[in-house]
Backbone as JSON, one array per atom type, in Angstrom:
{
  "sequence": "MNKQPKYRQVADALRREIDNGVYAPGARLPSENDLQQRFDASRNTIRNGLSLLVSEGLITSSQGLGYEVKSHEVFALNASRFEDLTFPQNGDAYNTDVTNAGRRPHQTFRVEVLPAPEGVAGHLKIEAGTKTVLRFCHRYVDDVPWSTQATYYPAWLIEESPRLAEPGDIEEGTTRYLAARGIEQVGYFDEIAARMPTPEEARLLEIGAGVPVMIWTRTGYSADRPIRCTITTFRGDLNRMNYEIGELSARSENA",
  "N": [[49.04, -37.91, -36.07], [47.74, -36.13, -38.84], [46.65, -32.94, -38.61], [46.08, -30.96, -40.32], [43.93, -29.24, -42.68], [42.35, -31.15, -45.29], [42.75, -30.22, -47.92], [45.09, -28.79, -47.7], [46.88, -30.81, -47.1], [46.86, -32.14, -49.54], [47.98, -30.12, -51.17], [50.51, -29.85, -49.94], [51.67, -32.37, -50.44], [51.81, -32.43, -53.25], [53.4, -30.2, -53.66], [55.85, -31.02, -52.53], [56.51, -33.02, -54.34], [56.83, -31.54, -56.66], [59.03, -29.97, -55.9], [60.91, -32.0, -55.62], [61.27, -32.86, -58.17], [59.58, -34.72, -59.32], [57.45, -33.82, -60.79], [58.38, -32.02, -63.37], [59.49, -28.68, -64.42], [57.1, -27.26, -66.57], [55.74, -29.63, -66.82], [52.61, -31.44, -66.87], [50.19, -31.71, -64.35], [48.5, -34.55, -62.77], [45.06, -35.31, -63.65], [42.1, -33.79, -62.18], [40.28, -35.78, -61.49], [41.96, -38.05, -61.27], [43.54, -37.19, -59.11], [41.6, -37.01, -57.14], [41.03, -39.71, -56.69], [43.55, -40.64, -55.89], [44.03, -39.21, -53.48], [41.76, -39.74, -52.12], [39.63, -37.85, -51.9], [37.28, -35.11, -52.12], [36.12, -33.35, -55.1], [36.07, -30.56, -54.71], [37.89, -30.32, -52.57], [40.28, -31.12, -53.81], [40.48, -29.12, -55.76], [40.74, -26.86, -54.14], [43.23, -27.37, -52.98], [44.88, -27.33, -55.25], [44.43, -24.7, -56.04], [45.71, -23.35, -54.01], [48.41, -23.88, -54.6], [48.55, -22.55, -57.02], [48.25, -19.91, -56.12], [50.64, -19.64, -54.83], [52.38, -19.44, -56.87], [53.48, -21.7, -58.04], [52.25, -23.42, -59.85], [50.27, -23.27, -62.87], [46.98, -22.68, -64.18], [44.9, -23.69, -66.87], [42.08, -23.13, -68.85], [40.31, -25.98, -69.49], [42.65, -27.38, -69.91], [43.86, -28.25, -67.64], [46.32, -28.4, -65.01], [49.6, -27.03, -64.78], [53.1, -27.27, -64.13], [55.0, -24.45, -63.35], [57.43, -23.02, -65.53], [60.66, -22.01, -64.77], [63.06, -20.14, -65.84], [65.62, -18.79, -64.64], [67.13, -15.57, -64.52], [70.29, -14.34, -63.76], [71.44, -11.46, -62.3], [74.27, -9.49, -62.02], [74.61, -7.25, -59.72], [76.6, -5.6, -58.69], [78.38, -5.21, -60.74], [76.85, -4.01, -62.6], [76.58, -1.31, -64.7], [79.25, -0.7, -64.3], [81.92, 1.04, -65.37], [84.44, 0.09, -65.96], [84.12, -2.44, -66.77], [84.01, -4.55, -69.59], [81.75, -3.63, -72.17], [78.96, -4.31, -74.3], [77.18, -2.26, -75.81], [74.62, -0.99, -73.65], [74.45, -1.67, -70.04], [72.43, -3.55, -69.51], [71.95, -4.84, -72.06], [74.49, -5.93, -72.36], [74.79, -7.75, -70.15], [72.66, -9.57, -70.6], [73.23, -10.54, -73.17], [75.79, -11.66, -72.72], [75.04, -13.78, -71.15], [74.14, -15.51, -72.99], [71.62, -15.09, -73.95], [68.7, -13.39, -75.28], [68.28, -9.95, -75.63], [65.75, -7.38, -75.45], [64.18, -4.24, -75.62], [61.87, -1.58, -74.89], [61.2, 1.96, -75.04], [60.25, 4.91, -73.19], [60.09, 8.36, -72.9], [59.67, 11.16, -70.88], [58.8, 14.41, -69.56], [58.23, 15.27, -66.25], [56.74, 16.11, -63.0], [58.7, 15.56, -60.06], [58.04, 12.65, -58.2], [57.26, 12.33, -54.68], [58.86, 10.45, -53.19], [60.97, 9.94, -54.98], [62.0, 12.52, -55.24], [63.09, 12.86, -52.71], [65.27, 11.09, -52.84], [66.77, 12.35, -54.83], [67.32, 14.72, -53.67], [65.83, 17.07, -54.12], [63.1, 19.41, -54.41], [59.82, 18.12, -53.97], [57.8, 17.7, -56.83], [59.41, 19.21, -58.44], [60.76, 19.71, -61.71], [61.56, 16.83, -63.61], [63.22, 14.49, -65.78], [61.92, 11.55, -67.0], [63.07, 8.43, -67.89], [61.84, 5.61, -69.16], [62.01, 2.16, -69.3], [60.95, -0.86, -70.77], [61.72, -4.06, -70.37], [62.92, -7.12, -71.84], [63.79, -10.6, -71.73], [64.73, -13.01, -73.91], [62.26, -12.61, -75.18], [60.47, -12.73, -73.09], [58.78, -10.9, -70.62], [60.86, -9.12, -68.42], [61.64, -7.0, -66.74], [60.72, -3.71, -65.55], [61.99, -0.41, -65.84], [62.42, 2.62, -64.31], [63.91, 5.63, -64.58], [64.81, 8.62, -63.09], [65.89, 11.88, -63.8], [67.31, 14.9, -62.59], [66.32, 18.3, -63.4], [68.47, 20.14, -63.74], [70.5, 18.56, -64.67], [69.73, 17.81, -67.2], [70.08, 20.04, -68.74], [72.82, 20.06, -69.06], [73.24, 17.67, -70.28], [71.78, 16.95, -72.86], [70.84, 14.75, -74.39], [69.59, 13.02, -72.67], [66.94, 13.74, -72.5], [65.92, 13.15, -74.93], [63.9, 11.11, -77.1], [63.99, 7.48, -77.28], [66.71, 5.03, -77.36], [69.83, 5.31, -75.58], [72.6, 4.22, -76.74], [75.12, 3.49, -75.65], [74.58, 3.49, -73.03], [73.3, 5.35, -70.25], [74.97, 5.99, -68.09], [77.61, 5.86, -69.09], [77.35, 7.78, -71.07], [76.9, 10.13, -69.55], [79.33, 10.23, -68.16], [81.07, 10.75, -70.26], [80.34, 13.33, -70.7], [81.49, 14.61, -68.65], [80.3, 14.2, -66.23], [80.58, 12.22, -63.83], [79.56, 9.19, -62.39], [80.27, 8.4, -59.21], [79.58, 6.78, -57.17], [77.0, 4.71, -55.69], [73.83, 4.13, -54.09], [72.0, 1.46, -52.94], [68.72, 0.07, -52.59], [66.69, -2.65, -51.74], [63.66, -4.32, -52.08], [60.67, -6.29, -51.57], [57.41, -7.09, -52.77], [53.89, -7.63, -53.45], [52.69, -7.38, -56.82], [51.39, -4.37, -58.39], [48.28, -3.91, -60.22], [48.98, -2.79, -62.74], [51.73, -3.37, -62.92], [51.59, -6.16, -62.91], [50.33, -6.54, -65.34], [52.18, -5.46, -67.24], [54.44, -7.06, -66.8], [53.45, -9.53, -67.12], [52.63, -11.21, -64.99], [51.68, -14.0, -63.09], [49.23, -15.33, -60.73], [50.13, -15.09, -57.3], [52.83, -14.43, -57.55], [55.5, -12.45, -56.52], [56.98, -9.12, -56.84], [60.29, -7.82, -57.21], [61.79, -4.96, -56.01], [64.18, -2.74, -56.97], [65.96, -0.08, -56.03], [68.14, 2.29, -57.1], [70.25, 4.88, -56.32], [72.23, 7.16, -57.9], [75.36, 8.86, -57.59], [77.26, 11.82, -58.19], [80.41, 13.43, -57.48], [79.5, 15.42, -55.8], [76.68, 15.5, -55.57], [73.36, 13.91, -55.92], [72.65, 12.28, -59.03], [70.81, 10.76, -60.37], [67.87, 8.69, -60.01], [67.0, 5.42, -60.01], [64.49, 3.1, -60.48], [63.91, -0.17, -60.53], [61.79, -2.77, -61.44], [61.39, -6.08, -60.95], [60.29, -9.3, -62.13], [59.57, -11.6, -59.67], [59.83, -14.36, -59.9], [61.58, -14.96, -61.93], [64.09, -13.95, -61.63], [67.32, -13.39, -60.19], [69.44, -11.74, -57.98], [72.83, -10.79, -57.54], [75.78, -9.82, -55.71], [79.19, -8.77, -55.85], [81.66, -8.44, -53.55], [84.63, -7.28, -52.22], [87.69, -9.29, -52.1], [87.69, -11.98, -54.22], [89.09, -14.14, -55.21], [89.39, -16.75, -54.28], [86.87, -17.82, -54.61], [86.67, -17.92, -57.37], [88.65, -19.8, -57.96], [87.55, -22.07, -56.86], [85.26, -22.44, -58.24]],
  "CA": [[47.86, -37.64, -36.9], [47.85, -34.85, -39.52], [45.46, -32.15, -38.29], [45.87, -29.94, -41.35], [42.81, -29.5, -43.59], [42.72, -32.1, -46.34], [43.24, -29.55, -49.12], [46.49, -28.44, -47.46], [47.64, -32.06, -47.24], [47.01, -32.34, -50.98], [48.95, -29.13, -51.66], [51.84, -30.18, -49.41], [52.19, -33.55, -51.13], [52.16, -32.06, -54.62], [54.53, -29.26, -53.58], [57.06, -31.83, -52.32], [56.83, -33.73, -55.58], [57.36, -30.55, -57.59], [60.37, -29.63, -55.43], [61.8, -33.15, -55.81], [61.41, -33.15, -59.59], [58.62, -35.71, -59.85], [56.81, -33.05, -61.85], [59.39, -31.05, -63.79], [58.93, -27.46, -65.0], [56.39, -27.49, -67.82], [54.97, -30.88, -66.78], [51.22, -31.32, -66.5], [49.8, -32.51, -63.19], [47.39, -35.47, -63.03], [43.74, -34.68, -63.7], [41.4, -33.69, -60.9], [39.72, -37.11, -61.19], [43.05, -38.91, -60.79], [43.94, -36.73, -57.79], [40.53, -37.4, -56.22], [41.22, -41.13, -56.35], [44.82, -40.8, -55.15], [43.94, -38.66, -52.12], [40.46, -40.09, -51.53], [39.12, -36.54, -51.52], [36.26, -34.56, -53.0], [36.62, -32.46, -56.15], [36.32, -29.25, -54.12], [39.13, -30.4, -51.79], [41.4, -31.14, -54.76], [40.58, -27.8, -56.38], [41.28, -25.92, -53.15], [44.66, -27.65, -52.86], [45.53, -26.83, -56.45], [44.35, -23.24, -56.02], [46.76, -22.89, -53.1], [49.67, -23.92, -55.34], [48.48, -21.46, -58.0], [48.48, -18.66, -55.41], [52.06, -19.6, -54.47], [53.16, -19.27, -58.09], [54.15, -22.95, -58.42], [51.58, -24.03, -61.0], [49.28, -22.43, -63.57], [45.81, -23.41, -64.65], [44.37, -23.26, -68.16], [40.73, -23.65, -69.06], [40.24, -27.18, -70.3], [43.96, -28.02, -70.06], [44.35, -28.7, -66.35], [47.33, -27.64, -64.26], [50.96, -27.24, -65.29], [54.16, -26.72, -63.3], [55.6, -23.29, -63.99], [58.82, -23.08, -65.95], [61.4, -20.89, -64.2], [64.42, -19.98, -66.35], [66.01, -17.61, -63.86], [68.24, -14.75, -65.0], [71.11, -13.84, -62.65], [71.98, -10.13, -62.55], [75.34, -9.08, -61.13], [74.28, -5.85, -59.43], [77.79, -4.82, -58.38], [79.03, -4.88, -62.01], [75.91, -3.28, -63.45], [77.01, 0.07, -64.93], [80.67, -0.53, -64.0], [82.53, 1.51, -66.61], [85.67, -0.65, -66.23], [83.76, -3.77, -67.25], [83.74, -4.44, -71.04], [80.33, -3.61, -72.46], [78.45, -4.34, -75.66], [75.99, -1.46, -75.6], [74.43, -0.65, -72.24], [74.69, -2.76, -69.09], [71.39, -4.57, -69.69], [72.26, -5.62, -73.25], [75.73, -6.68, -72.13], [74.55, -8.88, -69.25], [71.77, -10.55, -71.22], [73.98, -11.15, -74.27], [76.84, -12.51, -72.15], [74.41, -15.0, -70.62], [73.7, -16.33, -74.11], [70.19, -14.91, -74.13], [68.37, -12.35, -76.25], [67.67, -8.76, -75.03], [64.87, -6.5, -76.22], [63.59, -3.26, -74.72], [61.19, -0.43, -75.46], [61.5, 3.17, -74.25], [59.35, 6.06, -73.13], [60.77, 9.49, -72.26], [58.74, 12.26, -70.64], [59.12, 15.39, -68.52], [57.14, 15.3, -65.26], [57.16, 16.51, -61.65], [59.31, 14.48, -59.28], [57.26, 12.1, -57.09], [57.86, 12.68, -53.39], [59.94, 9.54, -52.84], [62.1, 10.19, -55.89], [62.57, 13.82, -54.88], [63.93, 12.65, -51.54], [66.53, 10.48, -53.28], [67.53, 13.3, -55.64], [67.54, 15.92, -52.85], [65.18, 18.22, -54.74], [61.74, 19.61, -53.91], [58.78, 17.35, -54.64], [57.15, 18.48, -57.87], [60.41, 19.8, -59.32], [60.8, 19.05, -63.03], [62.54, 15.78, -63.88], [63.01, 13.7, -66.99], [61.79, 10.12, -66.75], [63.35, 7.48, -68.98], [61.18, 4.37, -68.75], [62.33, 1.02, -70.16], [60.25, -2.14, -70.58], [62.79, -4.95, -70.82], [62.6, -8.53, -72.05], [64.86, -11.58, -71.95], [64.16, -14.07, -74.77], [60.86, -12.24, -75.45], [59.67, -12.84, -71.87], [58.94, -9.68, -69.81], [61.87, -9.32, -67.38], [61.63, -5.91, -65.76], [60.53, -2.32, -65.99], [62.97, 0.45, -65.18], [62.08, 4.04, -64.36], [65.03, 6.45, -64.1], [64.5, 10.04, -63.01], [67.04, 12.77, -63.81], [66.92, 16.27, -62.24], [66.31, 19.24, -64.53], [69.77, 20.77, -63.96], [71.35, 17.62, -65.4], [69.29, 17.77, -68.59], [70.68, 21.19, -69.43], [74.21, 19.73, -69.38], [73.28, 16.39, -71.01], [70.46, 17.02, -73.52], [70.35, 13.48, -74.95], [68.75, 12.33, -71.69], [65.54, 14.11, -72.72], [65.51, 12.76, -76.28], [63.28, 9.77, -77.13], [64.79, 6.38, -77.79], [67.81, 4.47, -76.59], [71.21, 5.82, -75.59], [73.15, 2.89, -76.95], [76.24, 3.19, -74.76], [74.1, 3.55, -71.66], [73.32, 6.73, -69.74], [76.12, 6.21, -67.19], [78.75, 6.17, -69.94], [77.08, 9.06, -71.72], [77.14, 11.21, -68.59], [80.77, 10.29, -67.89], [81.7, 11.42, -71.4], [80.01, 14.75, -70.58], [82.17, 15.12, -67.47], [79.47, 13.97, -65.03], [80.91, 10.82, -63.51], [78.93, 8.55, -61.23], [81.37, 7.88, -58.4], [79.05, 5.84, -56.19], [75.55, 4.55, -55.7], [73.19, 3.57, -52.89], [70.95, 0.52, -53.37], [67.7, -0.43, -51.69], [66.0, -3.78, -52.36], [62.46, -4.69, -51.35], [59.77, -7.2, -52.29], [55.99, -6.93, -52.47], [53.04, -8.12, -54.52], [52.63, -6.37, -57.89], [50.19, -3.61, -58.68], [47.67, -4.41, -61.46], [49.75, -2.35, -63.9], [52.97, -4.17, -62.96], [51.23, -7.52, -63.31], [50.04, -6.52, -66.78], [53.41, -5.23, -68.02], [55.39, -8.16, -66.63], [52.71, -10.78, -67.36], [52.83, -11.98, -63.77], [50.54, -14.8, -62.67], [48.84, -15.25, -59.32], [51.07, -15.55, -56.28], [54.23, -14.1, -57.85], [55.84, -11.1, -56.08], [57.99, -8.38, -57.59], [61.45, -7.31, -56.47], [61.99, -3.55, -56.33], [65.58, -2.35, -56.78], [66.11, 1.36, -56.19], [69.56, 2.69, -57.08], [70.5, 6.31, -56.43], [73.6, 7.38, -58.34], [75.93, 10.12, -57.11], [78.54, 12.38, -58.62], [81.22, 13.73, -56.3], [78.9, 16.4, -54.9], [75.22, 15.44, -55.43], [72.72, 12.82, -56.66], [72.43, 12.59, -60.45], [69.67, 10.01, -60.9], [67.24, 7.68, -59.17], [66.5, 4.36, -60.89], [63.64, 2.12, -59.81], [63.72, -1.33, -61.4], [60.82, -3.72, -60.93], [61.65, -7.38, -61.55], [59.49, -10.47, -61.81], [60.24, -12.33, -58.6], [60.04, -15.77, -60.21], [62.51, -15.16, -63.04], [65.3, -13.16, -61.43], [68.16, -13.53, -58.99], [70.42, -10.66, -57.95], [73.99, -11.07, -56.7], [76.79, -8.77, -55.58], [80.57, -9.18, -55.58], [82.24, -7.45, -52.63], [85.9, -7.73, -51.68], [88.57, -10.17, -52.86], [86.96, -13.24, -54.45], [89.89, -15.09, -56.01], [89.13, -18.11, -53.79], [85.62, -18.27, -55.22], [86.97, -18.25, -58.76], [89.44, -21.02, -57.99], [86.74, -23.22, -56.46], [84.02, -22.47, -59.03]],
  "C": [[47.97, -36.24, -37.51], [46.56, -34.06, -39.32], [45.22, -31.04, -39.3], [44.62, -30.28, -42.16], [43.27, -30.35, -44.77], [43.29, -31.4, -47.57], [44.7, -29.14, -48.95], [47.39, -29.67, -47.53], [47.89, -32.36, -48.71], [48.08, -31.4, -51.53], [50.36, -29.45, -51.2], [52.46, -31.35, -50.16], [52.64, -33.2, -52.55], [53.35, -31.1, -54.64], [55.84, -30.02, -53.39], [57.47, -32.51, -53.61], [57.35, -32.77, -56.65], [58.79, -30.19, -57.2], [61.37, -30.75, -55.7], [61.94, -33.57, -57.27], [60.5, -34.23, -60.13], [57.82, -35.08, -60.98], [57.75, -31.91, -62.21], [58.72, -29.78, -64.3], [58.32, -27.74, -66.37], [55.55, -28.75, -67.83], [53.53, -30.61, -66.36], [50.93, -32.22, -65.31], [48.69, -33.49, -63.57], [46.05, -34.73, -63.01], [43.12, -34.63, -62.31], [40.8, -35.04, -60.51], [40.78, -38.05, -60.63], [43.48, -38.51, -59.38], [42.86, -37.05, -56.74], [40.72, -38.84, -55.75], [42.48, -41.31, -55.51], [44.67, -40.37, -53.7], [42.64, -39.0, -51.42], [39.79, -38.82, -51.01], [38.08, -36.07, -52.53], [36.89, -33.65, -54.05], [36.94, -31.07, -55.59], [37.62, -29.22, -53.31], [40.33, -30.36, -52.71], [41.57, -29.76, -55.38], [41.14, -26.76, -55.41], [42.78, -26.12, -52.97], [45.43, -27.12, -54.06], [45.52, -25.31, -56.5], [45.42, -22.65, -55.1], [48.11, -22.86, -53.81], [49.7, -22.86, -56.43], [48.82, -20.14, -57.32], [49.93, -18.51, -54.98], [52.96, -19.43, -55.69], [53.86, -20.52, -58.56], [53.56, -23.57, -59.67], [50.67, -22.98, -61.64], [48.12, -23.31, -63.99], [45.35, -22.83, -65.97], [43.02, -23.92, -68.36], [40.76, -24.85, -69.99], [41.54, -27.94, -70.44], [44.54, -28.49, -68.75], [45.41, -27.79, -65.78], [48.73, -28.03, -64.72], [51.96, -26.59, -64.34], [54.82, -25.57, -64.04], [57.05, -23.55, -64.38], [59.54, -21.84, -65.45], [62.82, -20.9, -64.77], [64.95, -18.68, -65.78], [67.19, -16.9, -64.5], [68.98, -14.18, -63.79], [71.73, -12.51, -63.05], [73.07, -9.82, -61.53], [75.21, -7.59, -60.86], [75.5, -5.0, -59.13], [78.56, -4.44, -59.65], [78.15, -4.05, -62.91], [76.31, -1.81, -63.5], [78.45, 0.33, -64.54], [81.4, -0.17, -65.29], [83.84, 0.81, -66.93], [85.39, -2.03, -66.79], [83.4, -3.67, -68.73], [82.25, -4.56, -71.33], [80.07, -3.69, -73.96], [77.13, -3.59, -75.63], [75.86, -1.11, -74.13], [74.57, -1.88, -71.35], [73.68, -3.9, -69.26], [71.69, -5.45, -70.89], [73.49, -6.48, -73.05], [75.48, -7.91, -71.28], [73.7, -9.97, -69.9], [72.5, -11.28, -72.35], [75.06, -12.08, -73.76], [76.29, -13.8, -71.56], [73.89, -15.91, -71.74], [72.21, -16.21, -74.39], [69.93, -13.64, -74.94], [67.68, -11.15, -75.58], [66.75, -8.04, -76.01], [64.25, -5.52, -75.24], [62.9, -2.15, -75.49], [61.36, 0.75, -74.5], [60.33, 4.15, -74.28], [60.1, 7.16, -72.38], [59.76, 10.62, -72.08], [59.26, 13.17, -69.53], [57.94, 15.43, -67.55], [57.66, 15.73, -63.9], [57.72, 15.32, -60.88], [58.33, 13.98, -58.22], [58.0, 12.33, -55.77], [59.03, 11.77, -53.02], [61.18, 9.75, -53.68], [62.78, 11.51, -55.54], [63.48, 13.71, -53.66], [65.28, 12.06, -51.91], [67.4, 11.5, -54.02], [67.85, 14.59, -54.89], [67.06, 17.18, -53.57], [63.78, 18.33, -54.16], [60.78, 18.71, -54.69], [58.06, 18.24, -55.64], [58.11, 19.19, -58.79], [60.48, 19.01, -60.62], [61.91, 18.01, -63.09], [62.25, 15.2, -65.26], [62.99, 12.23, -66.59], [62.13, 9.36, -68.02], [62.85, 6.12, -68.5], [61.46, 3.28, -69.77], [61.47, -0.18, -69.78], [61.15, -3.2, -71.2], [62.36, -6.41, -70.86], [63.89, -9.34, -72.11], [64.23, -12.74, -72.7], [62.66, -13.86, -74.97], [59.94, -12.43, -74.26], [59.86, -11.56, -71.06], [59.82, -9.95, -68.59], [61.79, -8.26, -66.31], [61.09, -4.65, -66.4], [61.53, -1.47, -65.22], [62.6, 1.91, -65.41], [63.24, 4.83, -63.76], [64.67, 7.93, -64.21], [65.8, 10.84, -62.94], [66.58, 14.19, -63.47], [67.1, 17.23, -63.41], [67.69, 19.83, -64.8], [70.69, 19.88, -64.81], [70.99, 17.6, -66.89], [69.92, 18.91, -69.39], [72.12, 20.88, -69.86], [74.31, 18.48, -70.25], [71.96, 16.22, -71.77], [69.95, 15.7, -74.08], [69.47, 12.72, -73.96], [67.27, 12.59, -71.94], [65.05, 13.73, -74.12], [64.91, 11.37, -76.26], [64.23, 8.72, -77.67], [65.97, 6.03, -76.91], [69.05, 5.35, -76.65], [72.07, 4.57, -75.58], [74.27, 2.53, -75.98], [75.82, 3.15, -73.3], [74.24, 4.96, -71.1], [74.52, 7.0, -68.84], [77.37, 6.56, -67.98], [78.57, 7.52, -70.65], [77.38, 10.22, -70.79], [78.63, 11.36, -68.29], [81.51, 11.01, -69.01], [81.41, 12.92, -71.39], [80.65, 15.37, -69.34], [81.38, 14.97, -66.19], [79.62, 12.5, -64.66], [80.15, 10.35, -62.27], [80.04, 7.89, -60.42], [80.89, 6.89, -57.34], [77.54, 5.72, -56.33], [75.09, 3.92, -54.39], [72.02, 2.72, -53.35], [69.99, 0.21, -52.23], [66.94, -1.53, -52.42], [64.83, -4.19, -51.47], [61.63, -5.64, -52.2], [58.34, -6.93, -51.84], [55.2, -7.58, -53.6], [52.88, -7.01, -55.56], [51.32, -5.59, -57.89], [49.55, -4.22, -59.94], [48.45, -4.01, -62.71], [51.05, -3.13, -64.03], [52.68, -5.59, -63.4], [50.94, -7.59, -64.8], [51.32, -6.4, -67.6], [54.35, -6.42, -67.97], [54.75, -9.53, -66.82], [52.88, -11.75, -66.19], [51.54, -12.72, -63.41], [50.27, -14.65, -61.19], [49.97, -15.76, -58.43], [52.52, -15.21, -56.5], [54.52, -12.67, -57.41], [56.76, -10.4, -57.07], [59.11, -7.97, -56.63], [61.69, -5.89, -56.95], [63.42, -3.16, -55.97], [65.69, -0.85, -57.07], [67.58, 1.71, -56.05], [69.64, 4.2, -57.29], [71.97, 6.52, -56.77], [74.08, 8.78, -57.97], [77.17, 10.51, -57.91], [79.31, 12.71, -57.35], [80.5, 14.64, -55.32], [77.38, 16.32, -54.75], [74.63, 14.26, -56.21], [72.49, 13.23, -58.12], [71.29, 11.78, -61.05], [69.14, 9.06, -59.83], [66.58, 6.67, -60.1], [65.73, 3.35, -60.07], [63.34, 1.0, -60.8], [62.8, -2.33, -60.72], [60.99, -5.04, -61.68], [60.53, -8.37, -61.23], [60.24, -11.3, -60.78], [60.55, -13.77, -58.93], [61.11, -16.01, -61.26], [63.84, -14.45, -62.84], [66.0, -13.5, -60.12], [69.23, -12.44, -59.07], [71.61, -11.06, -57.07], [74.95, -9.88, -56.74], [78.15, -9.42, -55.36], [81.22, -8.09, -54.75], [83.55, -8.01, -52.08], [86.67, -8.64, -52.62], [87.95, -11.55, -52.99], [87.76, -14.24, -55.28], [89.63, -16.53, -55.57], [87.84, -18.67, -54.4], [85.86, -18.69, -56.65], [87.72, -19.56, -58.87], [88.6, -22.26, -57.69], [85.49, -23.39, -57.3], [84.02, -23.66, -59.98]]
}
């Protein structure tokens, strides 16, 4: 005997059907009246079950249009190749990866001078409140918000690489620009976490209910000190990150 509340039974049944492809991405679910008859349940029970699926990010609701299965065209980012100067690039790493995937990149920029937040200061090994330059990118894939990226550079680096503080894009990417100035990134340290979005993140990334964000913090190092801290915030429903580590010829042969 199923002891779960009826609304959870409704949600579980519909979730299985979505997972099994009965309702494909973009498909509209049956009306509330049809679901009431199918599950022999009240309207409130059906609505509670559907609301649970909305909170999980599986479906969306539109006033007067019912419920629709979310479309998830996931973008795969190869994080170990991102900013690899030996990998052929068409512009910066973001434009290269999106273009190579046969999709369309677009990004906007904001550049400002501000005190280093405490967490960022720790990554850059400078005092909190020390002057940094923030380069903030709002990135899209096929006109859909994909990520925001906030990169902080310490003040000493700006003196040697003035384009970092200029507004607009650095077409070849900042890593290549710095290398051309004799400041080579020889390694990086990555941290990856997930959480629910802030209201501002939800607005910028157009995130619906129940969708988390993935936070990717990469600290880049020259031979003797940190040169930048980059915090990228991804929509959790539209992104997948992978790394390539070690010898992978067997993977290529079996792909």
